[in-house]
XYZ file of N, CA and C in Angstrom:
246
model
N 19.582 -23.479 19.366
C 19.033 -22.202 19.838
C 17.661 -22.438 20.487
N 17.292 -21.552 21.443
C 16.018 -21.650 22.144
C 14.834 -21.526 21.203
N 13.712 -22.022 21.647
C 12.441 -21.888 20.954
C 11.479 -21.232 21.898
N 10.640 -20.340 21.382
C 9.568 -19.684 22.139
C 8.275 -20.414 21.949
N 7.563 -20.712 23.028
C 6.240 -21.270 22.991
C 5.438 -20.572 24.031
N 4.472 -19.771 23.578
C 3.723 -18.922 24.532
C 2.277 -18.788 24.076
N 1.382 -18.609 25.014
C -0.071 -18.394 24.740
C -0.299 -16.899 24.592
N -0.956 -16.510 23.509
C -1.250 -15.082 23.244
C -2.748 -14.869 23.046
N -3.191 -13.657 23.287
C -4.632 -13.390 23.218
C -5.139 -13.015 21.828
N -4.255 -12.458 21.022
C -4.698 -12.046 19.667
C -3.661 -12.317 18.623
N -3.981 -12.068 17.381
C -3.098 -12.363 16.254
C -2.429 -11.132 15.642
N -2.489 -10.016 16.362
C -1.840 -8.777 15.855
C -0.324 -9.017 15.656
N 0.201 -8.558 14.593
C 1.618 -8.694 14.258
C 2.456 -8.064 15.380
N 1.964 -6.937 15.935
C 2.725 -6.276 16.970
C 2.812 -7.137 18.278
N 1.770 -7.877 18.529
C 1.817 -8.781 19.721
C 2.846 -9.883 19.492
N 2.831 -10.475 18.311
C 3.734 -11.554 17.970
C 5.189 -11.066 18.016
N 5.416 -9.875 17.385
C 6.729 -9.257 17.337
C 7.233 -8.963 18.747
N 6.384 -8.407 19.634
C 6.811 -8.095 21.011
C 7.183 -9.310 21.811
N 6.411 -10.385 21.623
C 6.698 -11.672 22.310
C 8.064 -12.218 21.912
N 8.314 -12.178 20.613
C 9.578 -12.758 20.063
C 10.753 -11.877 20.509
N 10.609 -10.536 20.413
C 11.664 -9.640 20.795
C 11.999 -9.716 22.265
N 10.993 -9.879 23.117
C 11.260 -10.022 24.517
C 11.972 -11.311 24.849
N 11.510 -12.439 24.277
C 12.062 -13.749 24.557
C 13.572 -13.828 24.081
N 13.837 -13.282 22.882
C 15.171 -13.382 22.323
C 16.029 -12.157 22.642
N 15.607 -11.285 23.565
C 16.315 -10.111 23.994
C 16.789 -9.257 22.841
N 15.871 -8.884 21.987
C 16.194 -8.141 20.759
C 16.032 -6.675 20.927
N 15.615 -6.182 22.080
C 15.316 -4.773 22.283
C 13.974 -4.373 21.800
N 13.781 -3.098 21.579
C 12.506 -2.554 21.158
C 12.340 -2.604 19.666
N 11.082 -2.668 19.285
C 10.724 -2.592 17.817
C 9.882 -1.366 17.548
N 9.883 -0.946 16.341
C 9.041 0.193 15.923
C 8.144 -0.282 14.801
N 7.214 -1.122 15.089
C 6.342 -1.644 14.066
C 5.227 -0.683 13.742
N 4.919 -0.542 12.491
C 3.778 0.275 12.049
C 2.685 -0.652 11.631
N 2.691 -1.909 11.988
C 1.721 -2.943 11.597
C 0.850 -3.378 12.835
N 0.623 -2.454 13.772
C -0.028 -2.760 15.028
C -1.385 -3.471 14.823
N -2.156 -3.098 13.852
C -3.489 -3.668 13.626
C -3.531 -4.759 12.554
N -2.370 -5.105 11.970
C -2.283 -6.186 10.988
C -2.362 -7.482 11.742
N -3.215 -8.364 11.314
C -3.369 -9.678 11.961
C -2.770 -10.779 11.126
N -2.205 -11.761 11.798
C -1.677 -12.979 11.131
C -2.906 -13.946 11.066
N -2.829 -14.926 10.179
C -3.859 -15.943 10.083
C -3.667 -16.909 11.187
N -4.830 -17.448 11.650
C -4.743 -18.503 12.654
C -4.369 -19.841 12.009
N -3.835 -20.740 12.797
C -3.399 -22.083 12.322
C -2.483 -21.921 11.101
N -1.472 -21.061 11.207
C -0.585 -20.881 10.128
C 0.855 -21.141 10.459
N 1.692 -21.304 9.433
C 3.101 -21.513 9.564
C 3.796 -20.617 8.588
N 4.786 -19.904 8.984
C 5.494 -19.036 8.043
C 6.821 -18.533 8.591
N 7.412 -17.655 7.895
C 8.736 -17.080 8.267
C 8.561 -15.534 8.313
N 9.330 -14.957 9.247
C 9.335 -13.503 9.362
C 10.674 -13.002 9.771
N 10.999 -11.785 9.436
C 12.205 -11.078 9.845
C 11.804 -9.976 10.772
N 12.459 -9.843 11.890
C 12.167 -8.872 12.859
C 13.384 -8.051 13.171
N 13.248 -6.725 13.166
C 14.352 -5.753 13.495
C 14.130 -5.191 14.822
N 14.978 -5.499 15.776
C 14.884 -4.904 17.123
C 15.994 -3.847 17.302
N 15.971 -3.126 18.358
C 16.996 -2.104 18.596
C 18.346 -2.695 18.948
N 18.358 -3.937 19.425
C 19.659 -4.632 19.786
C 20.018 -5.729 18.819
N 19.046 -6.429 18.315
C 19.271 -7.541 17.368
C 18.306 -7.625 16.273
N 18.645 -8.308 15.207
C 17.774 -8.576 14.090
C 17.729 -10.103 13.891
N 16.569 -10.624 13.531
C 16.527 -12.071 13.401
C 15.486 -12.518 12.374
N 15.721 -13.788 11.921
C 14.787 -14.454 11.047
C 14.202 -15.629 11.823
N 12.876 -15.790 11.774
C 12.192 -16.790 12.539
C 11.184 -17.573 11.730
N 11.070 -18.817 12.091
C 9.918 -19.605 11.600
C 8.891 -19.588 12.696
N 7.651 -19.304 12.370
C 6.588 -19.195 13.363
C 5.432 -20.148 13.007
N 4.801 -20.614 14.023
C 3.660 -21.466 13.898
C 2.614 -20.982 14.897
N 1.405 -20.740 14.429
C 0.322 -20.280 15.308
C -0.798 -21.285 15.270
N -1.241 -21.684 16.492
C -2.271 -22.686 16.605
C -3.416 -22.128 17.445
N -4.632 -22.219 16.988
C -5.778 -21.827 17.813
C -6.081 -22.843 18.845
N -6.231 -22.388 20.085
C -6.508 -23.269 21.238
C -7.993 -23.334 21.491
N -8.440 -24.357 22.234
C -9.844 -24.530 22.545
C -10.393 -23.442 23.403
N -9.564 -22.754 24.183
C -9.976 -21.673 25.032
C -10.158 -20.331 24.287
N -9.944 -20.324 23.015
C -10.100 -19.095 22.203
C -8.805 -18.329 22.018
N -7.782 -18.686 22.762
C -6.501 -18.024 22.615
C -5.648 -18.748 21.588
N -4.422 -18.357 21.431
C -3.538 -18.918 20.421
C -2.204 -19.331 21.068
N -1.580 -20.358 20.482
C -0.228 -20.749 20.891
C 0.701 -20.266 19.780
N 1.651 -19.449 20.154
C 2.728 -18.973 19.234
C 3.988 -19.766 19.541
N 4.504 -20.405 18.475
C 5.730 -21.128 18.558
C 6.684 -20.470 17.599
N 7.846 -20.010 18.054
C 8.819 -19.321 17.181
C 10.165 -19.959 17.350
N 10.758 -20.309 16.240
C 12.150 -20.874 16.219
C 13.018 -19.878 15.490
N 14.169 -19.601 16.095
C 15.104 -18.664 15.489
C 15.950 -19.375 14.455
N 15.955 -18.800 13.239
C 16.773 -19.363 12.145
C 18.122 -18.615 12.137
N 18.116 -17.276 12.287
C 19.324 -16.490 12.309
C 19.103 -15.333 13.267
N 20.129 -14.928 14.031
C 20.049 -13.833 14.971
C 21.357 -13.036 14.903
N 21.254 -11.749 14.630
C 22.444 -10.895 14.455
C 22.367 -9.694 15.386
N 23.527 -9.290 15.869
C 23.649 -8.037 16.645
C 23.519 -6.828 15.715
N 22.833 -5.842 16.180
C 22.733 -4.561 15.454
C 23.721 -3.634 16.110
N 24.822 -3.391 15.416
C 25.920 -2.616 16.004
C 25.977 -1.263 15.336
């Protein structure tokens, strides 16, 4: 399966969720965690529910020298929401 690797400006969960949903064509999300931030230089797993698909992802966030962050997301499972 494809992997996402993208530069992001902030660590808000909503930013991370939107990047993953867009890349994996999961549709829209309705997150209520817009101001919740993930830790920098972290590795973890998350489950995201989109309007078209639901998925489980391993994510890795790396702080870059330019002050931005590199988000790497690998899909573990992806299901259609029917």
